[in-house]
Amino acid sequence: KNQVEQSPQSLIILEGKNCTLQCNYTVSPFSNLRWYKQDTGRGPVSLTIMTFSENTKSNGRYTATLDADTKQSSLHITASQLSDSASYICVVSPNTGNQFYFGTGTSLTVIP
Amino acid sequence: DSGVTQTPKHLITATGQRVTLRCSPRSGDLSVYWYQQSLDQGLQFLIQYYNGEERAKGNILERFSAQQFPDLHSELNLSSLELGDSALYFCASSPRGLVFYEQFFGPGTRLTVL
């Protein structure tokens, strides 16, 4: 069964600190993995898209890693800001048909 | 602002009713996706259209249907509404129809079924 699991479910960190969010998946055969940031009540915004051949991708203070062998990805946020408070969602697609499997997200709160 | 527009922003209706949600993709994007986000199930992919044709189906109920018109805007029709259909419905668009293209999400329509 195609599944995407994210951890932790929620996280509180101090402004300026770094954090790492995890995504494990069983989706197969793998096509790509995306990380989205979703502010409360708004649409998700794409942070990174990674394919099988990519193991690291950065977007400003966000760095995603992918290990396709162990089917794990992480999103590292550096020097967190209050505006990073949001839900971070991992989405995995197989390369058979256009399908999207969503994790339940990690709710990040950055406090001053 | 992603460039994707959705109307209405909020919709309140009763069980058994039918509603239509509308989405206009970014200029030049040919593909439209519909997603449902509920509190207990998170985001779920419903259906994708590419240049007027259905491209892929996800967990879309038989009571739900969608279409994409020649001007590329899309509508999601929800009928025989149940309490459990209360959710945020997002539309996203991308330039082409393949899974590895970036998708741009609209602001969503919040549906409340009473």
XYZ file of N, CA and C in Angstrom:
678
model
N 0.849 -1.181 0.000
C 0.000 0.000 0.000
C 0.893 1.243 0.000
N 0.538 2.220 -0.840
C 1.327 3.453 -0.923
C 1.014 4.361 0.248
N 2.027 4.633 1.060
C 1.827 5.482 2.236
C 2.982 6.448 2.404
N 2.654 7.573 3.044
C 3.660 8.588 3.370
C 3.468 8.953 4.833
N 4.547 8.816 5.604
C 4.459 9.131 7.029
C 5.446 10.230 7.378
N 4.988 11.178 8.170
C 5.852 12.294 8.555
C 6.015 12.341 10.069
N 7.189 12.783 10.463
C 7.456 12.957 11.891
C 8.386 14.139 12.094
N 8.301 14.815 13.247
C 7.256 14.620 14.247
C 5.926 15.202 13.755
N 4.874 14.938 14.485
C 3.566 15.496 14.135
C 3.565 17.001 14.367
N 4.229 17.422 15.444
C 4.334 18.851 15.725
C 5.676 19.134 16.387
N 6.086 20.394 16.250
C 7.404 20.771 16.723
C 7.380 22.245 17.112
N 7.972 22.555 18.255
C 8.106 23.956 18.681
C 9.590 24.245 18.846
N 10.068 25.301 18.190
C 11.481 25.655 18.312
C 11.623 27.158 18.534
N 12.791 27.541 19.056
C 13.074 28.953 19.265
C 13.551 29.594 17.966
N 13.169 30.822 17.783
C 13.615 31.595 16.623
C 15.143 31.564 16.527
N 15.623 31.324 15.325
C 17.059 31.279 15.102
C 17.651 29.883 15.131
N 16.899 28.939 15.701
C 17.389 27.560 15.762
C 17.109 26.824 14.462
N 17.822 25.704 14.270
C 17.606 24.831 13.117
C 16.678 23.683 13.507
N 16.056 23.080 12.515
C 15.247 21.892 12.782
C 15.214 21.004 11.549
N 14.859 19.739 11.769
C 14.773 18.769 10.677
C 13.470 18.003 10.777
N 12.766 17.951 9.668
C 11.507 17.222 9.581
C 11.731 15.967 8.727
N 11.030 14.896 9.086
C 11.253 13.616 8.414
C 10.041 13.167 7.604
N 10.326 12.448 6.535
C 9.282 11.873 5.693
C 9.726 10.488 5.260
N 8.944 9.460 5.578
C 9.209 8.101 5.129
C 8.066 7.664 4.228
N 8.388 6.948 3.171
C 7.337 6.569 2.239
C 7.499 5.135 1.773
N 6.378 4.571 1.306
C 6.405 3.229 0.739
C 5.966 3.250 -0.719
N 5.756 4.449 -1.266
C 5.278 4.603 -2.641
C 6.282 4.009 -3.611
N 5.779 3.179 -4.508
C 6.659 2.501 -5.453
C 5.886 2.194 -6.739
N 6.531 2.240 -7.881
C 7.873 2.752 -8.134
C 7.908 4.279 -8.016
N 9.005 4.783 -7.519
C 9.110 6.191 -7.140
C 9.345 7.076 -8.354
N 8.683 8.235 -8.354
C 8.934 9.239 -9.384
C 9.542 10.496 -8.775
N 8.821 11.116 -7.855
C 9.344 12.339 -7.269
C 8.747 12.579 -5.893
N 9.428 13.424 -5.146
C 8.986 13.779 -3.797
C 9.015 15.292 -3.677
N 7.949 15.828 -3.117
C 7.835 17.284 -2.954
C 7.670 17.634 -1.488
N 8.165 18.769 -1.122
C 7.879 19.368 0.169
C 7.101 20.657 -0.063
N 6.010 20.796 0.697
C 5.187 22.004 0.638
C 5.153 22.662 2.005
N 5.012 23.980 2.004
C 4.739 24.741 3.211
C 3.310 25.258 3.109
N 2.532 25.042 4.165
C 1.153 25.512 4.137
C 0.852 26.349 5.382
N 0.618 27.614 5.176
C 0.162 28.475 6.260
C -1.299 28.162 6.537
N -1.725 28.386 7.760
C -3.084 28.047 8.178
C -4.108 28.712 7.270
N -5.015 27.913 6.716
C -6.102 28.443 5.909
C -5.714 28.869 4.511
N -4.490 28.580 4.108
C -4.038 28.985 2.772
C -3.609 27.753 1.962
N -3.413 27.954 0.672
C -2.968 26.858 -0.173
C -1.502 26.538 0.050
N -1.115 25.271 -0.158
C 0.298 24.894 -0.024
C 1.168 25.616 -1.044
N 2.415 25.855 -0.657
C 3.392 26.476 -1.541
C 4.569 25.528 -1.667
N 4.978 25.273 -2.913
C 6.050 24.324 -3.159
C 7.388 24.850 -2.648
N 8.134 23.986 -1.938
C 9.484 24.331 -1.479
C 10.522 23.652 -2.369
N 10.390 22.342 -2.556
C 11.327 21.600 -3.403
C 10.603 20.444 -4.089
N 11.135 20.056 -5.238
C 10.711 18.830 -5.925
C 11.974 18.037 -6.218
N 11.996 16.761 -5.811
C 13.199 15.952 -6.019
C 12.834 14.683 -6.774
N 13.643 14.342 -7.752
C 13.460 13.101 -8.486
C 14.444 12.054 -7.972
N 14.359 10.865 -8.548
C 15.143 9.724 -8.079
C 16.641 10.017 -8.032
N 17.124 10.768 -8.994
C 18.567 10.976 -9.126
C 19.115 12.099 -8.242
N 18.222 12.829 -7.580
C 18.674 13.958 -6.768
C 18.685 13.561 -5.301
N 19.744 13.875 -4.567
C 19.731 13.548 -3.146
C 19.755 14.775 -2.241
N 19.967 15.958 -2.826
C 19.883 17.187 -2.041
C 19.376 18.316 -2.926
N 18.503 19.135 -2.334
C 18.021 20.306 -3.066
C 17.737 21.419 -2.074
N 18.174 22.618 -2.404
C 17.996 23.740 -1.480
C 17.109 24.817 -2.075
N 16.421 25.497 -1.190
C 15.611 26.654 -1.560
C 15.748 27.649 -0.419
N 16.744 28.510 -0.520
C 17.001 29.464 0.560
C 17.437 28.740 1.824
N 16.705 28.974 2.912
C 17.052 28.333 4.192
C 16.483 26.914 4.305
N 15.816 26.437 3.278
C 15.247 25.086 3.269
C 16.137 24.161 2.436
N 16.513 23.034 3.034
C 17.297 22.025 2.305
C 16.623 20.675 2.463
N 16.282 20.069 1.343
C 15.671 18.748 1.366
C 16.699 17.706 0.951
N 16.637 16.553 1.599
C 17.489 15.432 1.205
C 16.600 14.244 0.883
N 17.099 13.386 0.034
C 16.351 12.203 -0.370
C 17.282 11.012 -0.419
N 16.857 9.920 0.229
C 17.558 8.635 0.125
C 16.548 7.657 -0.473
N 16.634 7.457 -1.779
C 15.660 6.612 -2.469
C 15.817 5.142 -2.098
N 16.987 4.760 -1.607
C 17.196 3.356 -1.208
C 16.425 3.033 0.067
N 16.495 3.929 1.032
C 15.776 3.707 2.296
C 14.392 4.340 2.284
N 14.058 5.048 1.211
C 12.750 5.693 1.054
C 12.497 6.682 2.182
N 13.480 7.553 2.362
C 13.375 8.569 3.395
C 13.780 9.915 2.831
N 13.123 10.949 3.329
C 13.485 12.314 2.974
C 13.454 13.157 4.241
N 14.235 14.213 4.238
C 14.189 15.140 5.349
C 14.181 16.566 4.815
N 13.599 17.442 5.593
C 13.602 18.874 5.268
C 14.269 19.592 6.433
N 15.385 20.227 6.142
C 16.145 20.937 7.164
C 15.899 22.431 7.006
N 15.515 23.061 8.108
C 15.296 24.505 8.098
C 16.387 25.157 8.939
N 17.086 26.081 8.333
C 18.211 26.739 9.001
C 17.807 28.118 9.506
N 18.309 28.472 10.682
C 18.079 29.807 11.243
C 16.605 30.193 11.163
N 15.777 29.440 11.848
C 14.330 29.588 11.717
C 13.863 31.015 12.027
N 12.781 31.381 11.361
C 12.152 32.686 11.556
C 10.700 32.475 11.973
N 10.109 33.500 12.565
C 8.716 33.388 13.006
C 7.803 33.023 11.834
N 8.150 33.508 10.650
C 7.323 33.242 9.465
C 7.423 31.797 8.980
N 8.337 31.023 9.564
C 8.425 29.602 9.208
C 7.330 28.796 9.897
N 6.619 29.392 10.836
C 5.527 28.696 11.511
C 4.463 28.333 10.481
N 4.247 27.029 10.305
C 3.342 26.542 9.263
C 3.298 25.027 9.363
N 2.507 24.428 8.473
C 2.509 22.988 8.338
C 3.378 22.632 7.141
N 4.210 21.608 7.274
C 5.100 21.184 6.191
C 4.657 19.784 5.751
N 4.358 19.686 4.476
C 3.743 18.478 3.940
C 4.651 17.839 2.910
N 4.813 16.523 3.036
C 5.611 15.732 2.104
C 4.641 15.018 1.154
N 4.915 15.043 -0.125
C 4.049 14.424 -1.140
C 4.906 13.568 -2.058
N 4.490 12.338 -2.265
C 5.271 11.415 -3.101
C 4.409 10.939 -4.260
N 5.015 10.894 -5.447
C 4.314 10.400 -6.633
C 5.022 9.180 -7.193
N 4.260 8.187 -7.630
C 4.861 7.045 -8.326
C 5.038 7.405 -9.796
N 5.785 6.604 -10.515
C 5.961 6.898 -11.935
C 4.990 6.112 -12.802
N 3.947 5.573 -12.177
C 2.880 4.906 -12.912
C 1.606 5.707 -12.729
N 1.232 6.476 -13.749
C 0.023 7.295 -13.626
C 0.277 8.507 -12.766
N -0.527 9.509 -12.942
C -0.382 10.740 -12.163
C -1.116 10.596 -10.843
N -0.392 10.262 -9.795
C -0.995 10.129 -8.477
C -0.142 10.874 -7.462
N -0.769 11.265 -6.366
C -0.085 12.035 -5.345
C -0.484 11.492 -3.987
N 0.511 11.090 -3.202
C 0.260 10.560 -1.872
C 0.833 11.549 -0.848
N -0.064 12.040 0.003
C 0.292 13.090 0.946
C 0.570 12.539 2.335
N 1.589 13.085 2.988
C 1.762 12.854 4.406
C 0.797 13.754 5.171
N 0.638 13.499 6.452
C -0.298 14.297 7.251
C 0.324 15.594 7.749
N 1.609 15.777 7.468
C 2.244 17.047 7.764
C 2.873 17.133 9.144
N 3.822 18.051 9.253
C 4.416 18.418 10.539
C 4.065 19.870 10.801
N 3.454 20.124 11.952
C 3.102 21.493 12.322
C 4.268 22.107 13.089
N 4.871 23.121 12.490
C 6.028 23.784 13.099
C 5.610 25.130 13.675
N 5.997 25.351 14.927
C 5.768 26.655 15.571
C 7.111 27.215 15.977
N 7.410 28.410 15.507
C 8.643 29.092 15.884
C 8.282 30.200 16.858
N 8.909 30.159 18.039
C 8.575 31.152 19.069
C 9.750 32.081 19.311
N 9.453 33.338 19.696
C 10.543 34.313 19.887
C 11.395 33.957 21.107
N 0.832 35.578 -4.014
C -0.292 35.246 -4.891
C 0.187 34.275 -5.983
N -0.424 33.084 -6.019
C 0.022 32.043 -6.956
C -0.437 32.297 -8.381
N -1.456 33.125 -8.558
C -2.037 33.337 -9.878
C -3.219 32.427 -10.154
N -3.486 31.487 -9.242
C -4.649 30.607 -9.366
C -5.786 31.210 -8.544
N -6.952 31.328 -9.139
C -8.086 31.886 -8.409
C -9.169 30.830 -8.214
N -9.836 30.914 -7.076
C -10.920 29.988 -6.772
C -12.097 30.782 -6.222
N -13.279 30.393 -6.652
C -14.499 31.004 -6.122
C -15.537 29.918 -5.859
N -16.390 30.085 -4.851
C -16.318 31.163 -3.865
C -15.254 30.853 -2.807
N -15.007 31.781 -1.906
C -14.053 31.527 -0.826
C -14.700 30.646 0.246
N -15.947 30.909 0.506
C -16.684 30.149 1.522
C -18.028 29.734 0.940
N -18.492 28.579 1.383
C -19.775 28.070 0.921
C -20.392 27.294 2.073
N -21.614 27.667 2.433
C -22.336 26.948 3.472
C -23.607 26.420 2.847
N -23.839 25.128 3.020
C -25.012 24.522 2.409
C -25.533 23.400 3.301
N -26.594 22.772 2.884
C -27.224 21.728 3.696
C -26.961 20.354 3.094
N -27.124 19.335 3.912
C -26.958 17.969 3.410
C -27.947 17.706 2.284
N -27.497 16.929 1.317
C -28.327 16.586 0.174
C -28.246 17.559 -0.979
N -27.664 18.712 -0.755
C -27.589 19.731 -1.795
C -26.431 19.476 -2.759
N -26.400 20.316 -3.809
C -25.350 20.235 -4.814
C -24.684 21.608 -4.917
N -23.342 21.603 -5.052
C -22.616 22.869 -5.189
C -21.596 22.747 -6.313
N -21.169 23.891 -6.807
C -20.134 23.935 -7.845
C -19.033 24.875 -7.406
N -17.814 24.369 -7.428
C -16.632 25.166 -7.098
C -15.904 25.471 -8.398
N -15.377 26.691 -8.478
C -14.754 27.131 -9.719
C -13.278 27.456 -9.514
N -12.482 27.154 -10.541
C -11.040 27.401 -10.479
C -10.555 27.967 -11.812
N -9.771 29.034 -11.740
C -9.096 29.558 -12.932
C -7.599 29.361 -12.755
N -6.966 28.623 -13.657
C -5.526 28.357 -13.508
C -4.687 29.576 -13.826
N -3.398 29.484 -13.550
C -2.456 30.528 -13.940
C -2.462 30.651 -15.458
N -2.194 31.859 -15.914
C -2.147 32.082 -17.352
C -1.102 31.158 -17.986
N -1.520 30.408 -18.996
C -0.599 29.524 -19.703
C -0.549 28.104 -19.178
N -1.072 27.867 -17.964
C -1.061 26.500 -17.434
C -2.189 25.688 -18.067
N -1.858 24.466 -18.448
C -2.832 23.614 -19.127
C -3.459 22.578 -18.204
N -2.822 22.330 -17.078
C -3.271 21.257 -16.196
C -3.873 21.824 -14.922
N -4.986 21.227 -14.504
C -5.666 21.619 -13.264
C -5.852 20.390 -12.391
N -5.584 20.542 -11.109
C -5.741 19.477 -10.133
C -6.728 19.937 -9.063
N -7.500 18.995 -8.557
C -8.392 19.280 -7.426
C -7.985 18.418 -6.240
N -7.990 19.054 -5.046
C -7.634 18.377 -3.817
C -8.661 18.702 -2.742
N -8.820 17.768 -1.823
C -9.687 17.960 -0.671
C -8.819 17.895 0.578
N -9.028 18.841 1.488
C -8.297 18.808 2.754
C -9.287 18.863 3.903
N -9.404 17.746 4.604
C -10.263 17.699 5.780
C -9.398 17.524 7.010
N -9.984 17.836 8.176
C -9.210 17.797 9.414
C -8.727 16.388 9.726
N -9.572 15.382 9.450
C -9.198 14.035 9.856
C -8.385 13.277 8.811
N -8.398 13.718 7.547
C -7.705 12.954 6.507
C -6.602 13.722 5.807
N -6.387 14.965 6.141
C -5.327 15.711 5.477
C -5.667 15.961 4.022
N -4.645 16.245 3.225
C -4.838 16.536 1.807
C -4.982 15.255 1.000
N -5.957 15.246 0.107
C -6.140 14.094 -0.768
C -6.326 14.578 -2.202
N -5.693 13.888 -3.120
C -5.819 14.192 -4.535
C -7.151 13.650 -5.046
N -7.894 14.485 -5.735
C -9.193 14.063 -6.266
C -9.106 13.729 -7.756
N -8.708 14.708 -8.573
C -8.746 14.500 -10.016
C -7.882 15.540 -10.713
N -7.398 15.163 -11.912
C -6.574 16.053 -12.720
C -7.141 16.155 -14.122
N -7.129 17.365 -14.659
C -7.476 17.598 -16.055
C -6.298 18.241 -16.762
N -6.124 17.856 -18.018
C -5.073 18.449 -18.824
C -5.671 18.850 -20.159
N -5.648 20.122 -20.430
C -6.116 20.669 -21.697
C -7.511 20.152 -22.068
N -8.379 20.115 -21.065
C -9.767 19.756 -21.291
C -10.107 18.287 -21.114
N -9.078 17.452 -20.969
C -9.320 16.016 -20.847
C -8.949 15.533 -19.447
N -9.714 14.564 -18.942
C -9.359 13.972 -17.663
C -8.055 13.204 -17.800
N -7.083 13.462 -16.908
C -5.773 12.828 -16.997
C -5.570 11.777 -15.913
N -6.047 12.052 -14.707
C -5.848 11.101 -13.615
C -6.933 11.279 -12.566
N -7.238 10.162 -11.903
C -8.229 10.176 -10.835
C -7.583 9.694 -9.559
N -7.924 10.356 -8.467
C -7.473 9.916 -7.155
C -8.656 9.394 -6.375
N -8.788 9.847 -5.141
C -9.871 9.368 -4.271
C -11.155 10.171 -4.452
N -11.605 10.290 -5.655
C -12.806 11.092 -5.896
C -14.041 10.223 -5.795
N -15.017 10.685 -5.008
C -16.259 9.949 -4.824
C -17.108 10.023 -6.098
N -17.985 9.056 -6.258
C -18.868 9.057 -7.440
C -19.831 10.236 -7.412
N -20.104 10.777 -6.237
C -20.993 11.932 -6.104
C -20.309 13.229 -6.582
N -19.010 13.147 -6.790
C -18.247 14.325 -7.219
C -17.889 14.165 -8.698
N -17.889 15.273 -9.411
C -17.442 15.247 -10.796
C -16.758 16.566 -11.110
N -15.984 16.581 -12.161
C -15.273 17.803 -12.532
C -15.209 17.899 -14.046
N -14.898 19.081 -14.518
C -14.646 19.268 -15.931
C -13.737 20.468 -16.127
N -13.063 20.481 -17.267
C -12.231 21.620 -17.646
C -12.744 22.133 -18.974
N -12.967 23.409 -19.027
C -13.600 24.033 -20.188
C -12.553 24.505 -21.196
N -12.998 24.841 -22.435
C -12.034 25.291 -23.459
C -11.162 26.467 -23.024
N -11.672 27.346 -22.149
C -10.824 28.455 -21.695
C -9.927 28.028 -20.534
N -9.909 26.758 -20.223
C -9.065 26.072 -19.242
C -9.503 26.247 -17.791
N -10.543 27.009 -17.525
C -11.019 27.030 -16.157
C -11.698 25.700 -15.860
N -11.799 25.374 -14.587
C -12.337 24.078 -14.198
C -13.402 24.253 -13.130
N -14.316 23.316 -13.103
C -15.349 23.301 -12.075
C -15.399 21.924 -11.420
N -15.582 21.927 -10.112
C -15.764 20.698 -9.348
C -17.193 20.705 -8.817
N -17.946 19.701 -9.196
C -19.338 19.590 -8.783
C -19.459 18.540 -7.688
N -20.077 18.943 -6.592
C -20.280 18.042 -5.463
C -21.781 17.905 -5.248
N -22.280 16.668 -5.280
C -23.726 16.485 -5.157
C -24.053 15.567 -3.982
N -25.339 15.549 -3.623
C -25.830 14.739 -2.496
C -24.904 14.909 -1.297
N -24.659 16.155 -0.957
C -23.649 16.468 0.046
C -23.954 15.846 1.400
N -22.874 15.411 2.061
C -22.955 14.820 3.394
C -22.113 15.676 4.342
N -22.364 15.484 5.632
C -21.612 16.263 6.627
C -20.104 16.079 6.441
N -19.707 14.871 6.093
C -18.293 14.548 5.940
C -17.624 15.205 4.747
N -18.398 15.843 3.897
C -17.816 16.544 2.745
C -17.311 17.927 3.130
N -17.614 18.349 4.345
C -17.106 19.639 4.824
C -15.584 19.593 4.822
N -14.978 20.534 4.127
C -13.520 20.518 3.963
C -13.092 21.762 3.206
N -11.769 21.901 3.106
C -11.190 22.894 2.202
C -10.934 22.208 0.875
N -11.347 22.827 -0.200
C -11.106 22.270 -1.527
C -10.138 23.192 -2.258
N -9.009 22.609 -2.643
C -7.981 23.378 -3.343
C -7.916 22.972 -4.802
N -7.630 23.940 -5.606
C -7.319 23.727 -7.003
C -5.851 24.117 -7.181
N -5.152 23.401 -8.028
C -3.772 23.754 -8.360
C -3.607 23.670 -9.865
N -2.645 24.411 -10.394
C -2.393 24.312 -11.829
C -0.901 24.132 -12.084
N -0.589 23.546 -13.213
C 0.804 23.406 -13.634
C 0.870 23.565 -15.148
N 2.071 23.866 -15.657
C 2.190 24.139 -17.089
C 1.791 22.957 -17.972
N 2.215 21.745 -17.534
C 1.936 20.543 -18.321
C 1.277 19.502 -17.440
N 1.122 18.295 -17.956
C 0.339 17.300 -17.223
C 1.123 16.262 -16.463
N 2.455 16.325 -16.499
C 3.222 15.258 -15.865
C 3.491 15.559 -14.398
N 3.706 14.496 -13.613
C 3.755 14.641 -12.154
C 4.923 15.473 -11.664
N 6.000 15.626 -12.479
C 7.159 16.307 -11.922
C 7.143 17.819 -12.129
N 6.068 18.347 -12.710
C 5.972 19.796 -12.835
C 5.488 20.403 -11.527
N 5.993 21.587 -11.210
C 5.571 22.279 -10.015
C 4.102 22.659 -10.131
N 3.398 22.539 -9.030
C 1.994 22.904 -8.989
C 1.824 24.165 -8.145
N 0.928 25.015 -8.591
C 0.642 26.267 -7.901
C -0.791 26.202 -7.390
N -0.927 26.339 -6.091
C -2.229 26.164 -5.452
C -2.979 27.489 -5.334
N -4.295 27.389 -5.473
C -5.155 28.524 -5.215
C -5.427 28.667 -3.730
N -6.194 29.685 -3.345
C -6.449 29.953 -1.932
C -7.471 29.015 -1.295
N -8.171 28.243 -2.119
C -9.111 27.269 -1.578
C -10.533 27.789 -1.435
N -11.457 26.841 -1.398
C -12.862 27.113 -1.082
C -13.200 26.304 0.160
N -13.680 27.002 1.186
C -14.060 26.291 2.408
C -15.536 25.942 2.325
N -15.831 24.649 2.293
C -17.205 24.154 2.204
C -17.656 23.662 3.571
N -18.783 24.167 4.010
C -19.390 23.708 5.259
C -20.755 23.137 4.940
N -20.959 21.874 5.280
C -22.244 21.212 5.062
C -22.927 21.049 6.414
N -24.106 21.630 6.540
C -24.831 21.594 7.825
C -25.977 20.591 7.803
